[in-house]
PDB file of C-alpha atoms and ligand atoms in Angstrom:
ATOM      1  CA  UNK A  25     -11.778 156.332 133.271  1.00 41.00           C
ATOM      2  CA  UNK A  26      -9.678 154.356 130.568  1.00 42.00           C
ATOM      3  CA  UNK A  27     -12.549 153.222 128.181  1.00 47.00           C
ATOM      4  CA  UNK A  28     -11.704 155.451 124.743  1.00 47.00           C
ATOM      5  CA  UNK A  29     -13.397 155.171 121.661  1.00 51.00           C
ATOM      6  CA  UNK A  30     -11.412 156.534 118.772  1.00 51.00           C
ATOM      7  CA  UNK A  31     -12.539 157.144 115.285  1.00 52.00           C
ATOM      8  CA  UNK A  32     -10.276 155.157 113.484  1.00 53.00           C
ATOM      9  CA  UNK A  33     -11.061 153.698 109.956  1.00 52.00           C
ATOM     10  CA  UNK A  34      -7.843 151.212 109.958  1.00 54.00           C
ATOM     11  CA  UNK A  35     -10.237 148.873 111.033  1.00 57.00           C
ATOM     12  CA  UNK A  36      -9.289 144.719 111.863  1.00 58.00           C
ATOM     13  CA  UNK A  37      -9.885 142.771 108.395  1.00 57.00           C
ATOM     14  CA  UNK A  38     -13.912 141.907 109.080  1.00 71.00           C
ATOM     15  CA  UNK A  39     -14.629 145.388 110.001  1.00 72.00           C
ATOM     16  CA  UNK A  40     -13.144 146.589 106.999  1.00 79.00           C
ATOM     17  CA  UNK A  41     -15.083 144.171 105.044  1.00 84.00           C
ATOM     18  CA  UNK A  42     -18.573 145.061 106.872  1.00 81.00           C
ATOM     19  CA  UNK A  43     -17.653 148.386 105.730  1.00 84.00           C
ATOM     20  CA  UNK A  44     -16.880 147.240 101.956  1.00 90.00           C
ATOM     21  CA  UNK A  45     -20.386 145.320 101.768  1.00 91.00           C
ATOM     22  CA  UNK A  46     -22.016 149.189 102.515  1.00 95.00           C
ATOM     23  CA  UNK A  47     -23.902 149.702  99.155  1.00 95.00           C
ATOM     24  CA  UNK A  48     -22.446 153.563  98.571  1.00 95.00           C
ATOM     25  CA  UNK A  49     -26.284 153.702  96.021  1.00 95.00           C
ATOM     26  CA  UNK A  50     -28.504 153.001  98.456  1.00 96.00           C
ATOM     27  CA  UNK A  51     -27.381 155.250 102.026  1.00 97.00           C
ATOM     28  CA  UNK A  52     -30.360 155.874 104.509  1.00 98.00           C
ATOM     29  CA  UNK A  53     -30.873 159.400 104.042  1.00 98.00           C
ATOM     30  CA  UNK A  54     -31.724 159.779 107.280  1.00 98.00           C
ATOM     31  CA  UNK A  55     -31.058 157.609 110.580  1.00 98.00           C
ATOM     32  CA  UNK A  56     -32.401 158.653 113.594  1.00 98.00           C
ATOM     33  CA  UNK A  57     -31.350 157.314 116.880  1.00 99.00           C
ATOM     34  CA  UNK A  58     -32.607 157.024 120.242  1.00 98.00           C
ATOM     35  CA  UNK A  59     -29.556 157.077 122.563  1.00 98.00           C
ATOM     36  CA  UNK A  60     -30.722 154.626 125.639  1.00 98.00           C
ATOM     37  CA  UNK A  61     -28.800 152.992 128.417  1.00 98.00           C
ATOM     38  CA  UNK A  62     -26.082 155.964 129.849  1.00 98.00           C
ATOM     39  CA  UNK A  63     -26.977 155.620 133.290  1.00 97.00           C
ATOM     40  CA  UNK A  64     -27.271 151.544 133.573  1.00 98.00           C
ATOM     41  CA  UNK A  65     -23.534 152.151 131.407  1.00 98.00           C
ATOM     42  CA  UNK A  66     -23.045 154.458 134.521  1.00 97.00           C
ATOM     43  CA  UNK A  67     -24.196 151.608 137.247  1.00 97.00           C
ATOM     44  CA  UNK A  68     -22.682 148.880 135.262  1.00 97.00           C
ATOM     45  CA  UNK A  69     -19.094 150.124 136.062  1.00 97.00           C
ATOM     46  CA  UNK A  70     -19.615 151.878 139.667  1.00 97.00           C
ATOM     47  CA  UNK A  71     -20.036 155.657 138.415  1.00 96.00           C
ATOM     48  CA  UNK A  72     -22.988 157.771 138.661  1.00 94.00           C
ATOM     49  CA  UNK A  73     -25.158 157.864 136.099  1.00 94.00           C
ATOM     50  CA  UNK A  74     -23.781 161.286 135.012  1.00 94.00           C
ATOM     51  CA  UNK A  75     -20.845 159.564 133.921  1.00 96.00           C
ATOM     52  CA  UNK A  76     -22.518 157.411 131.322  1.00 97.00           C
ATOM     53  CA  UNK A  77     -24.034 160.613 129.511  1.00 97.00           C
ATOM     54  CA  UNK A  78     -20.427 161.900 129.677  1.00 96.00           C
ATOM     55  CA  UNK A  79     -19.220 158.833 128.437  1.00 97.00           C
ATOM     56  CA  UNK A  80     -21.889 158.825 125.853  1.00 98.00           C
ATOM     57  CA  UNK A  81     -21.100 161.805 124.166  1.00 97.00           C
ATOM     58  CA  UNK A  82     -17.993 159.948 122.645  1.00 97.00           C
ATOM     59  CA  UNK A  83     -20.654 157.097 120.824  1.00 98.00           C
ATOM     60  CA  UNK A  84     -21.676 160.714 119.394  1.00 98.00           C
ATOM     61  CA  UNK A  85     -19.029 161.782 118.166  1.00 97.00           C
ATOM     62  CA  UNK A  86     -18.449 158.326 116.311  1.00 97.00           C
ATOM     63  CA  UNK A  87     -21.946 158.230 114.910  1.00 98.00           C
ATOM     64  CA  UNK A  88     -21.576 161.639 113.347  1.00 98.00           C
ATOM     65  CA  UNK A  89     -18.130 161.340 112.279  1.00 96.00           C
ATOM     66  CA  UNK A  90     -18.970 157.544 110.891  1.00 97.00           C
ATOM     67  CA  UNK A  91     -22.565 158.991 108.873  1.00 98.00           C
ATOM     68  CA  UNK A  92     -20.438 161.636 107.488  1.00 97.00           C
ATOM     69  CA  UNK A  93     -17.904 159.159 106.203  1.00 95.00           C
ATOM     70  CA  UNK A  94     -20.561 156.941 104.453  1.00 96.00           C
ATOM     71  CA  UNK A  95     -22.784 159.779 102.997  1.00 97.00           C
ATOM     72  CA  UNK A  96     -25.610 159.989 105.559  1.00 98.00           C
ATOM     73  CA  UNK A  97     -27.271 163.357 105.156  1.00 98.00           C
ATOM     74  CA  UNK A  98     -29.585 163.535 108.055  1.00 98.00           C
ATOM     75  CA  UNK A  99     -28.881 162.489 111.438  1.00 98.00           C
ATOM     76  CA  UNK A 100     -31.420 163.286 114.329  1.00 99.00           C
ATOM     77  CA  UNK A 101     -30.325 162.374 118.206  1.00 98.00           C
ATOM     78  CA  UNK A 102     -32.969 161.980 120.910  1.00 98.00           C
ATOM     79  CA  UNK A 103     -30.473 163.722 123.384  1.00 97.00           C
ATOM     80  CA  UNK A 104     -33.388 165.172 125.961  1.00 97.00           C
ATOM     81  CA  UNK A 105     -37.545 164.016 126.298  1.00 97.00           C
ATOM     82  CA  UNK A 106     -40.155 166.014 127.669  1.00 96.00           C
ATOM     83  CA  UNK A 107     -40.054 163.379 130.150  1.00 96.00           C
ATOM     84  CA  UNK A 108     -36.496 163.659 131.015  1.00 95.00           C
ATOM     85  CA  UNK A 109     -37.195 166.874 132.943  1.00 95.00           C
ATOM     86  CA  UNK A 110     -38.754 164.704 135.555  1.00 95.00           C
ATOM     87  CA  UNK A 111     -35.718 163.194 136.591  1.00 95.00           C
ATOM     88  CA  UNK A 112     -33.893 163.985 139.631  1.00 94.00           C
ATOM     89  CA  UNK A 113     -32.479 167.737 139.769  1.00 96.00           C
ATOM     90  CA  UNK A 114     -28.797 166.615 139.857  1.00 94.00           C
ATOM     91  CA  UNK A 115     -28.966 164.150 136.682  1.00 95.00           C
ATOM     92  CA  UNK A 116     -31.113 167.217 134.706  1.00 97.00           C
ATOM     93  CA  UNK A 117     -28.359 169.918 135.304  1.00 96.00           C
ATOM     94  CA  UNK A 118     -25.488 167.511 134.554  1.00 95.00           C
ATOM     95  CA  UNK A 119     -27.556 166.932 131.213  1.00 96.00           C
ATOM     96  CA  UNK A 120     -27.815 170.611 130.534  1.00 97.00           C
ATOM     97  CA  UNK A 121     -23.986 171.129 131.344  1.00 96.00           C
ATOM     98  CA  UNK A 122     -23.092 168.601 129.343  1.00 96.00           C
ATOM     99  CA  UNK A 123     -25.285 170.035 126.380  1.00 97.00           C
ATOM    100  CA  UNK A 124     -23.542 173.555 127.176  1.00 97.00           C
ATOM    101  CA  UNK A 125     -20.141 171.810 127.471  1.00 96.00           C
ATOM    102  CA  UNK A 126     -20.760 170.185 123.889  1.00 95.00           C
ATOM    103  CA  UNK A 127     -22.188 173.492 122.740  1.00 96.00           C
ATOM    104  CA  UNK A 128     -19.012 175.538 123.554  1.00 96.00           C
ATOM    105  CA  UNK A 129     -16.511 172.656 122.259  1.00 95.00           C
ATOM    106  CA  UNK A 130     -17.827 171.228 118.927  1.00 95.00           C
ATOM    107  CA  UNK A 131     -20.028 173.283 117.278  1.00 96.00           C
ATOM    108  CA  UNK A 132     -17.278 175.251 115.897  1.00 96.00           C
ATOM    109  CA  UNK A 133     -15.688 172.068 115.008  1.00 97.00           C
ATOM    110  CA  UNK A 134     -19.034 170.884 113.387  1.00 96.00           C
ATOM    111  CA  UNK A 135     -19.308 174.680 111.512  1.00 98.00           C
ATOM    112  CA  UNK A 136     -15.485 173.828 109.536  1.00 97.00           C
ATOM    113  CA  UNK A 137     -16.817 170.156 108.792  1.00 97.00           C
ATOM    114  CA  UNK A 138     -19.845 171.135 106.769  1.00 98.00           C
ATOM    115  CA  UNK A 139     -22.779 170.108 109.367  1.00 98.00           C
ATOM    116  CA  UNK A 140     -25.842 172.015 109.460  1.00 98.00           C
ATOM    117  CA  UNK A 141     -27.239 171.666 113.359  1.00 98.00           C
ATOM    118  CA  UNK A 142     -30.898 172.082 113.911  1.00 98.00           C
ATOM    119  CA  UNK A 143     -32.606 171.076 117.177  1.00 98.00           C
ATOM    120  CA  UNK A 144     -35.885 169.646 117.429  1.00 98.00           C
ATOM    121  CA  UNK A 145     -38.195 170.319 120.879  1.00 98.00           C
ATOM    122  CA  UNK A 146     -38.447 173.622 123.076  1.00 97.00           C
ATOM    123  CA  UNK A 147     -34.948 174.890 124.310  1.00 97.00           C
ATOM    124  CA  UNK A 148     -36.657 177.770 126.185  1.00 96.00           C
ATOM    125  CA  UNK A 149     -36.917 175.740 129.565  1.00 96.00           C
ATOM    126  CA  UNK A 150     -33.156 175.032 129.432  1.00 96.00           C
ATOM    127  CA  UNK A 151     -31.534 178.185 131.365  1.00 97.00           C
ATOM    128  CA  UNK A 152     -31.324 181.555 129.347  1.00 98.00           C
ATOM    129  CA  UNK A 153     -27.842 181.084 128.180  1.00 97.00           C
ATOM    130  CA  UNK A 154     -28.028 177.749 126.872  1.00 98.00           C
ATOM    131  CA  UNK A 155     -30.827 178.567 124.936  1.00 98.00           C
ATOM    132  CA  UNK A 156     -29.227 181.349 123.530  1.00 98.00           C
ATOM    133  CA  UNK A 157     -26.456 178.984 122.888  1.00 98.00           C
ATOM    134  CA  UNK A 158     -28.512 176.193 120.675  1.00 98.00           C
ATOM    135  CA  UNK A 159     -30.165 179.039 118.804  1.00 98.00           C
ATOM    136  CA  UNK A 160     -26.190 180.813 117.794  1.00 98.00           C
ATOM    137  CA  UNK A 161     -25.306 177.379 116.625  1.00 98.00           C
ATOM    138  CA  UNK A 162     -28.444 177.071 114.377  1.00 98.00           C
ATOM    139  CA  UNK A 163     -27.785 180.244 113.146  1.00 98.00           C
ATOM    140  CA  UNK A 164     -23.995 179.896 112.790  1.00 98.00           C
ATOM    141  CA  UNK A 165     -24.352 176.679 110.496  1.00 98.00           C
ATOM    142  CA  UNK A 166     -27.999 177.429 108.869  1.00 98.00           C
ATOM    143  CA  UNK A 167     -26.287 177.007 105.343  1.00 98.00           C
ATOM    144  CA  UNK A 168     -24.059 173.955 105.711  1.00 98.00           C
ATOM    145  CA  UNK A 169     -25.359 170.375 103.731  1.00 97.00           C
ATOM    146  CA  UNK A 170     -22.682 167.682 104.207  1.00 98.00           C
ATOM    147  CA  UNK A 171     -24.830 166.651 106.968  1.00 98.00           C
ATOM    148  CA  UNK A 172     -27.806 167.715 109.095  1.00 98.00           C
ATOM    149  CA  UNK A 173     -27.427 167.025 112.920  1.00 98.00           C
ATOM    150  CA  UNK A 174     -31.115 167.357 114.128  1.00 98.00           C
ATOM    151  CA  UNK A 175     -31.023 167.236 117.960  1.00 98.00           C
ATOM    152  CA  UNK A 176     -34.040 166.436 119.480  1.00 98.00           C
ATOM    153  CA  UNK A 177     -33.974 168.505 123.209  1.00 98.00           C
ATOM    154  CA  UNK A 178     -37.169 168.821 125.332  1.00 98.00           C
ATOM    155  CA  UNK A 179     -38.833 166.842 122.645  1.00 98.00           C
ATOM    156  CA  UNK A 180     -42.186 164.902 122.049  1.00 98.00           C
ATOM    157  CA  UNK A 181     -43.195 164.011 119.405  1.00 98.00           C
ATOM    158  CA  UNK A 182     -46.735 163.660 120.502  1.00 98.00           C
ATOM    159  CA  UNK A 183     -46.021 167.416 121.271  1.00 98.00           C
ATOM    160  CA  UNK A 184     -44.815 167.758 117.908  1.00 98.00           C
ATOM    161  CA  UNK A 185     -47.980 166.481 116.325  1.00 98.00           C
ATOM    162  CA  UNK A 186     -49.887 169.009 117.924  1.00 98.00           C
ATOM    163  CA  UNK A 187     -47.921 172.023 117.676  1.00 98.00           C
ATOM    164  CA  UNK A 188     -48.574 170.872 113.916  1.00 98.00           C
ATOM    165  CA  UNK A 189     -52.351 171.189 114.463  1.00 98.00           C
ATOM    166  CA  UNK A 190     -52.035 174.146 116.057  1.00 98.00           C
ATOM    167  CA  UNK A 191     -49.971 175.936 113.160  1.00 98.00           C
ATOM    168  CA  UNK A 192     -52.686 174.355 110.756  1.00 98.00           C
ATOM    169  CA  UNK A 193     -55.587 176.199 112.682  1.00 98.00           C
ATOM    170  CA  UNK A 194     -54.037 179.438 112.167  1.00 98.00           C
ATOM    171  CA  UNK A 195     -53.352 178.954 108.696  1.00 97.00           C
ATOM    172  CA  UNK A 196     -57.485 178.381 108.606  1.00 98.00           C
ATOM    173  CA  UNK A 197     -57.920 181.270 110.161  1.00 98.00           C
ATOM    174  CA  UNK A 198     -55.771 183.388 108.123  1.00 98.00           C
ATOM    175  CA  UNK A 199     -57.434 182.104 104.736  1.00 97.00           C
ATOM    176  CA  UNK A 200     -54.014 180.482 104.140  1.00 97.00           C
ATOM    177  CA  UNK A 201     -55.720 177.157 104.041  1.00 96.00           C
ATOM    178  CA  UNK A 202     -58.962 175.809 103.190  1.00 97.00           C
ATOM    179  CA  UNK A 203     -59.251 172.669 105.891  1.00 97.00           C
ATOM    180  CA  UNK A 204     -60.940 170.529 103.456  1.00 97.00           C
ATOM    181  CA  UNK A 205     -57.535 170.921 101.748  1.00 96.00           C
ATOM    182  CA  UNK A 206     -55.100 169.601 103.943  1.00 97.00           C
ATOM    183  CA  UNK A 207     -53.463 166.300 102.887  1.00 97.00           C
ATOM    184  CA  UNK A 208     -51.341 163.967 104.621  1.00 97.00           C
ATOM    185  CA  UNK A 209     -48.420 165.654 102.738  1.00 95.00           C
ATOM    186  CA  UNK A 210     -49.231 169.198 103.397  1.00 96.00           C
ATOM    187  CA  UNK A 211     -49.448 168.325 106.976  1.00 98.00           C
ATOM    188  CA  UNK A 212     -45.781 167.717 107.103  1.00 98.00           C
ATOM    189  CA  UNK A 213     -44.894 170.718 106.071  1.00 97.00           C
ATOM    190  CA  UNK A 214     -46.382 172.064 109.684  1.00 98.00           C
ATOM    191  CA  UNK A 215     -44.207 169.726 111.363  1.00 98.00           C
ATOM    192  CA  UNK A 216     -40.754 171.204 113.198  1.00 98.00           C
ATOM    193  CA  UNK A 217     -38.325 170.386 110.612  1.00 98.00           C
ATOM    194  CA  UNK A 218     -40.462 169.560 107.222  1.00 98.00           C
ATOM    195  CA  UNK A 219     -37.335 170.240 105.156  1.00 97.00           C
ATOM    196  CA  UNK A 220     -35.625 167.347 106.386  1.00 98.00           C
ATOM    197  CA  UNK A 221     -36.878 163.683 104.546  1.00 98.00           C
ATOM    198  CA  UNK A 222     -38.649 161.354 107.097  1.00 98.00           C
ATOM    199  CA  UNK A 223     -36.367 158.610 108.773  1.00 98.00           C
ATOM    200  CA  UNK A 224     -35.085 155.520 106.648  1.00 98.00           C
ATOM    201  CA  UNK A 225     -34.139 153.893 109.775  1.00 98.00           C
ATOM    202  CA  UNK A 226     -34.492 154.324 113.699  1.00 98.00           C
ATOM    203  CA  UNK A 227     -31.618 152.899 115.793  1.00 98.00           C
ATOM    204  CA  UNK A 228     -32.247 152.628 119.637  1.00 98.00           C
ATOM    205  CA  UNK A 229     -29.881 151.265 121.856  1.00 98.00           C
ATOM    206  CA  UNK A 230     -30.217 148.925 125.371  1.00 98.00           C
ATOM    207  CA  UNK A 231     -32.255 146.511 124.459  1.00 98.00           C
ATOM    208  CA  UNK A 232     -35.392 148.233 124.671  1.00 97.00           C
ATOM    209  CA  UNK A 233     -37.849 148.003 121.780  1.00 98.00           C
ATOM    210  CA  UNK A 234     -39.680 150.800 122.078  1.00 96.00           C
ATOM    211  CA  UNK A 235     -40.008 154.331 119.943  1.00 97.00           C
ATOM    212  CA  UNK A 236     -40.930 156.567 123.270  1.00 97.00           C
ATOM    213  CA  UNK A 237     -42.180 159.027 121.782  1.00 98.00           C
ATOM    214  CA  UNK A 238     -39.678 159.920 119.007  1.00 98.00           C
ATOM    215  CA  UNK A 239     -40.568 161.768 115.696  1.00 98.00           C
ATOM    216  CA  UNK A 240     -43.815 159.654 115.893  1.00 98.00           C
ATOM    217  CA  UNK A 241     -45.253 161.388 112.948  1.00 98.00           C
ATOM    218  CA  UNK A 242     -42.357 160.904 111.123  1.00 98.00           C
ATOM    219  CA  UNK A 243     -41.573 157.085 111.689  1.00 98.00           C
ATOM    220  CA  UNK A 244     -44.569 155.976 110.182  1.00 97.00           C
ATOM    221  CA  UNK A 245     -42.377 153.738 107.528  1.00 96.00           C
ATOM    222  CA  UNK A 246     -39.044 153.563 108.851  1.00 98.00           C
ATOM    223  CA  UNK A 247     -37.255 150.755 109.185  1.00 98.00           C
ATOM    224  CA  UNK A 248     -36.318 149.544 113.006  1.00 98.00           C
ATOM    225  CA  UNK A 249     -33.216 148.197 114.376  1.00 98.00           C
ATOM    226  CA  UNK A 250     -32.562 147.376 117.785  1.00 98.00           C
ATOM    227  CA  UNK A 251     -29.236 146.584 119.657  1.00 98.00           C
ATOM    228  CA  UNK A 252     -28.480 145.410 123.094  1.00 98.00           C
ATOM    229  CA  UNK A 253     -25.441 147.753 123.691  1.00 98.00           C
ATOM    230  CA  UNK A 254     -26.160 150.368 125.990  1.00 98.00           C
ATOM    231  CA  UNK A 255     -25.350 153.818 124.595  1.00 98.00           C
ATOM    232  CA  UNK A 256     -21.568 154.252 125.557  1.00 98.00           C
ATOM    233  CA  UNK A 257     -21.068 150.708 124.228  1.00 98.00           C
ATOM    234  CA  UNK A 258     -22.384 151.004 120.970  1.00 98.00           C
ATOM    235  CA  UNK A 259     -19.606 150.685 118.486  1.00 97.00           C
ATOM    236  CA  UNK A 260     -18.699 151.582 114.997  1.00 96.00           C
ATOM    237  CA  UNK A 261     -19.316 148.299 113.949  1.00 95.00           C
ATOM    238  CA  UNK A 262     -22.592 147.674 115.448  1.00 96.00           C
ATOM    239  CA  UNK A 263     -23.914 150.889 113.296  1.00 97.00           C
ATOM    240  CA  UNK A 264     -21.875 150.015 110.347  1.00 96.00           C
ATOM    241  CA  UNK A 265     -24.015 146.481 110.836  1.00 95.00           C
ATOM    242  CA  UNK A 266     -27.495 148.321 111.280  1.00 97.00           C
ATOM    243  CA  UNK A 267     -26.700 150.018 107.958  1.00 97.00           C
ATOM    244  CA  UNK A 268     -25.989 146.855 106.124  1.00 96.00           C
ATOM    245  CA  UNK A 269     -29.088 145.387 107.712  1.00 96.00           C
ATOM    246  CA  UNK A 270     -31.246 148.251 106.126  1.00 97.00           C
ATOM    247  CA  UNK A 271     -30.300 148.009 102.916  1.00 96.00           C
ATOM    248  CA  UNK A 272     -31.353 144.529 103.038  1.00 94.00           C
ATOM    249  CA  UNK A 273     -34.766 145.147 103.870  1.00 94.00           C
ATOM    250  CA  UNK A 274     -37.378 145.445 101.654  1.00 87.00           C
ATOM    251  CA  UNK A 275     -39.331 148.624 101.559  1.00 78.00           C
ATOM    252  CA  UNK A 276     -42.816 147.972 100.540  1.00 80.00           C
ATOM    253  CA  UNK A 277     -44.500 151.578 102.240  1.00 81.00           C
ATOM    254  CA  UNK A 278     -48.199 149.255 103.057  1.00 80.00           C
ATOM    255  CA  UNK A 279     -48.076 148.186  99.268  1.00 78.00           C
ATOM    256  CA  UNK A 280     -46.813 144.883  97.308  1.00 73.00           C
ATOM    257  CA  UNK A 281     -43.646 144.302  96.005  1.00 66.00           C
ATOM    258  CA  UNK A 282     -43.820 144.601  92.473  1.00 56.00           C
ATOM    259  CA  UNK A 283     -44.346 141.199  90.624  1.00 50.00           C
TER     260      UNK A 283
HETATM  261  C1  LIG B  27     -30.541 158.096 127.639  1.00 75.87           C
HETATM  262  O1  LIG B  27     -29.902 157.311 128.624  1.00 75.87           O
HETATM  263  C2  LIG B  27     -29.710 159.245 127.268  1.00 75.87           C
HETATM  264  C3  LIG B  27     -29.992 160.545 127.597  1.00 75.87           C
HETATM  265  C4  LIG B  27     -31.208 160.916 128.336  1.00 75.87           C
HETATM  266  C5  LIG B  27     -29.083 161.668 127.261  1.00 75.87           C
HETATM  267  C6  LIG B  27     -28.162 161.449 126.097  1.00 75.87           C
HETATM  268  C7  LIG B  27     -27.420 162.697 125.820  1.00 75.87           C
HETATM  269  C8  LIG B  27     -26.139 162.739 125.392  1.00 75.87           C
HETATM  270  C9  LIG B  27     -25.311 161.542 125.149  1.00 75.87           C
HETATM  271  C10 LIG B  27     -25.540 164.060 125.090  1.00 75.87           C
HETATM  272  C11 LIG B  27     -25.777 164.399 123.636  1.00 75.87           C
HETATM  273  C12 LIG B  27     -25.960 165.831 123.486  1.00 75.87           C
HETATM  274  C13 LIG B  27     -25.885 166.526 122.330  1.00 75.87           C
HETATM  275  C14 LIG B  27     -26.135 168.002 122.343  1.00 75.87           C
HETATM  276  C15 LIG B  27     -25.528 165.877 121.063  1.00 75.87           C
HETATM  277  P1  LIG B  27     -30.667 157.021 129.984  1.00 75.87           P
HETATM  278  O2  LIG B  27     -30.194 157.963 131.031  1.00 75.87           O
HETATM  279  O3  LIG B  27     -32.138 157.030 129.749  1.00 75.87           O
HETATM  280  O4  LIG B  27     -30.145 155.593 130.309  1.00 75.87           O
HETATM  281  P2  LIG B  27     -30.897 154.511 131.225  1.00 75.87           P
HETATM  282  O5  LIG B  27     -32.011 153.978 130.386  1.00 75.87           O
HETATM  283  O6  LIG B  27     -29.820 153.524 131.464  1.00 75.87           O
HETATM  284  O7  LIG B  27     -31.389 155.189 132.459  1.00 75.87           O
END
């Protein structure tokens, strides 16, 4: 396969000035993106659909490498639903080779550039040693800040929402918490990852406008932006563009602008 993406920030004159019009005050502080449209990538040029998550992987590598470059601190992934486990054996255990394959190759690589990696979503039904894999790279990178890679794996976030509930019912019962008490705000902190701030902006990819079930909770106010590329397609430009789109909505959070 010939089709390369390389990181490159020597960009031709109107991606360089896209770039400029980035306002370096007002960076998303977190983007989340659902990564849609690998295996129509796949069909589209006559490979299995295997070959657009592989080819998918290097659209990762730009978006992380690009949202370290222009100060985005958070950066969550929608790399595996609770759905996805439904698809046909094959496609499934490419997925979780390819996850292993990533595991072995970059974390290291993501360790020396500063990146915290959590994951988001139960690992445990991936086989024993990948597991064990995603948990060493949590562990190996717990105290880095230049960015947060939050990989959602075996995720729902309807899931999410009440694995929340659950945690808040034995808070109840331990006296920890009074439920009369609880408070949108509190409630966050039962969700997976209540450290991290809640998306500024949701990218997903393919021309689907849909949020399938990702960080539901946590989308409540984020800003969406939707592009017809499918995954392996989507370029530095195109997310350079979604940020300069955000920054010129305006963020009202249900109330008025102020007069
Ligand atoms: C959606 O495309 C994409 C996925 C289900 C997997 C994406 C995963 C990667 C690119 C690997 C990233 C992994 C890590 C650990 C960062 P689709 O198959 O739903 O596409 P379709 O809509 O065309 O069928």
């Amino acid at each position: 396969m010939s089709k390369t993406k390389t990181i490159d920030f020597k960009m031709p004159e109107s991606e360089a000035e896209l770039y400029s019009r980035i306002d370096g005050n007002h960076i998303p502080r977190h983007v989340g993106i659902i990564m849609d449209g690998n295996g129509r990538w796949g069909k589209k040029y006559g490979f299995a659909r295997v070959i657009g998550h592989r080819e998918g992987v290097e659209t990762v590598r730009m978006v992380v490498e690009t949202s370290l470059d222009i100060g985005v601190k958070h950066l969550s992934l929608f790399a595996f639903s609770s759905e996805n486990i439904f698809r046909p054996l094959m496609e499934v255990n490419s997925l979780f080779g390819l996850f292993e394959e990533i595991l072995d190759i970059e974390v290291n690589k993501l360790h020396k550039r500063g990146i915290r990696f959590i994951v988001s979503g139960d690992t445990s039904i991936l086989p024993e040693r990948i597991h064990a894999k995603f948990n060493e790279a949590q562990k190996l990178t717990r105290d880095n800040d230049n960015l947060v890679l939050n990989i959602a794996v075996n995720y729902s976030g309807r899931q999410e929402i009440v694995d929340a509930v659950r945690e808040v019912h034995k808070a109840v019962l331990r006296g920890d918490l009074k439920i009369e008490e609880l408070t949108e705000e509190f409630f966050k902190d039962f969700l997976y990852h209540p450290e991290i701030p809640y998306p500024d902006l949701l990218i997903r990819t393919s021309g689907e406008y849909r949020i399938s079930n990702f960080l539901l909770w946590q989308c409540a106010y984020t800003e969406l932006w939707f592009s017809d590329s499918l995954w392996p397609e989507f370029s530095q430009e195109e997310y350079i563009r979604a940020i300069v789109d955000y920054q010129t909505r305006e963020r009202r959070f249900g109330k008025v602008e102020n007069l």
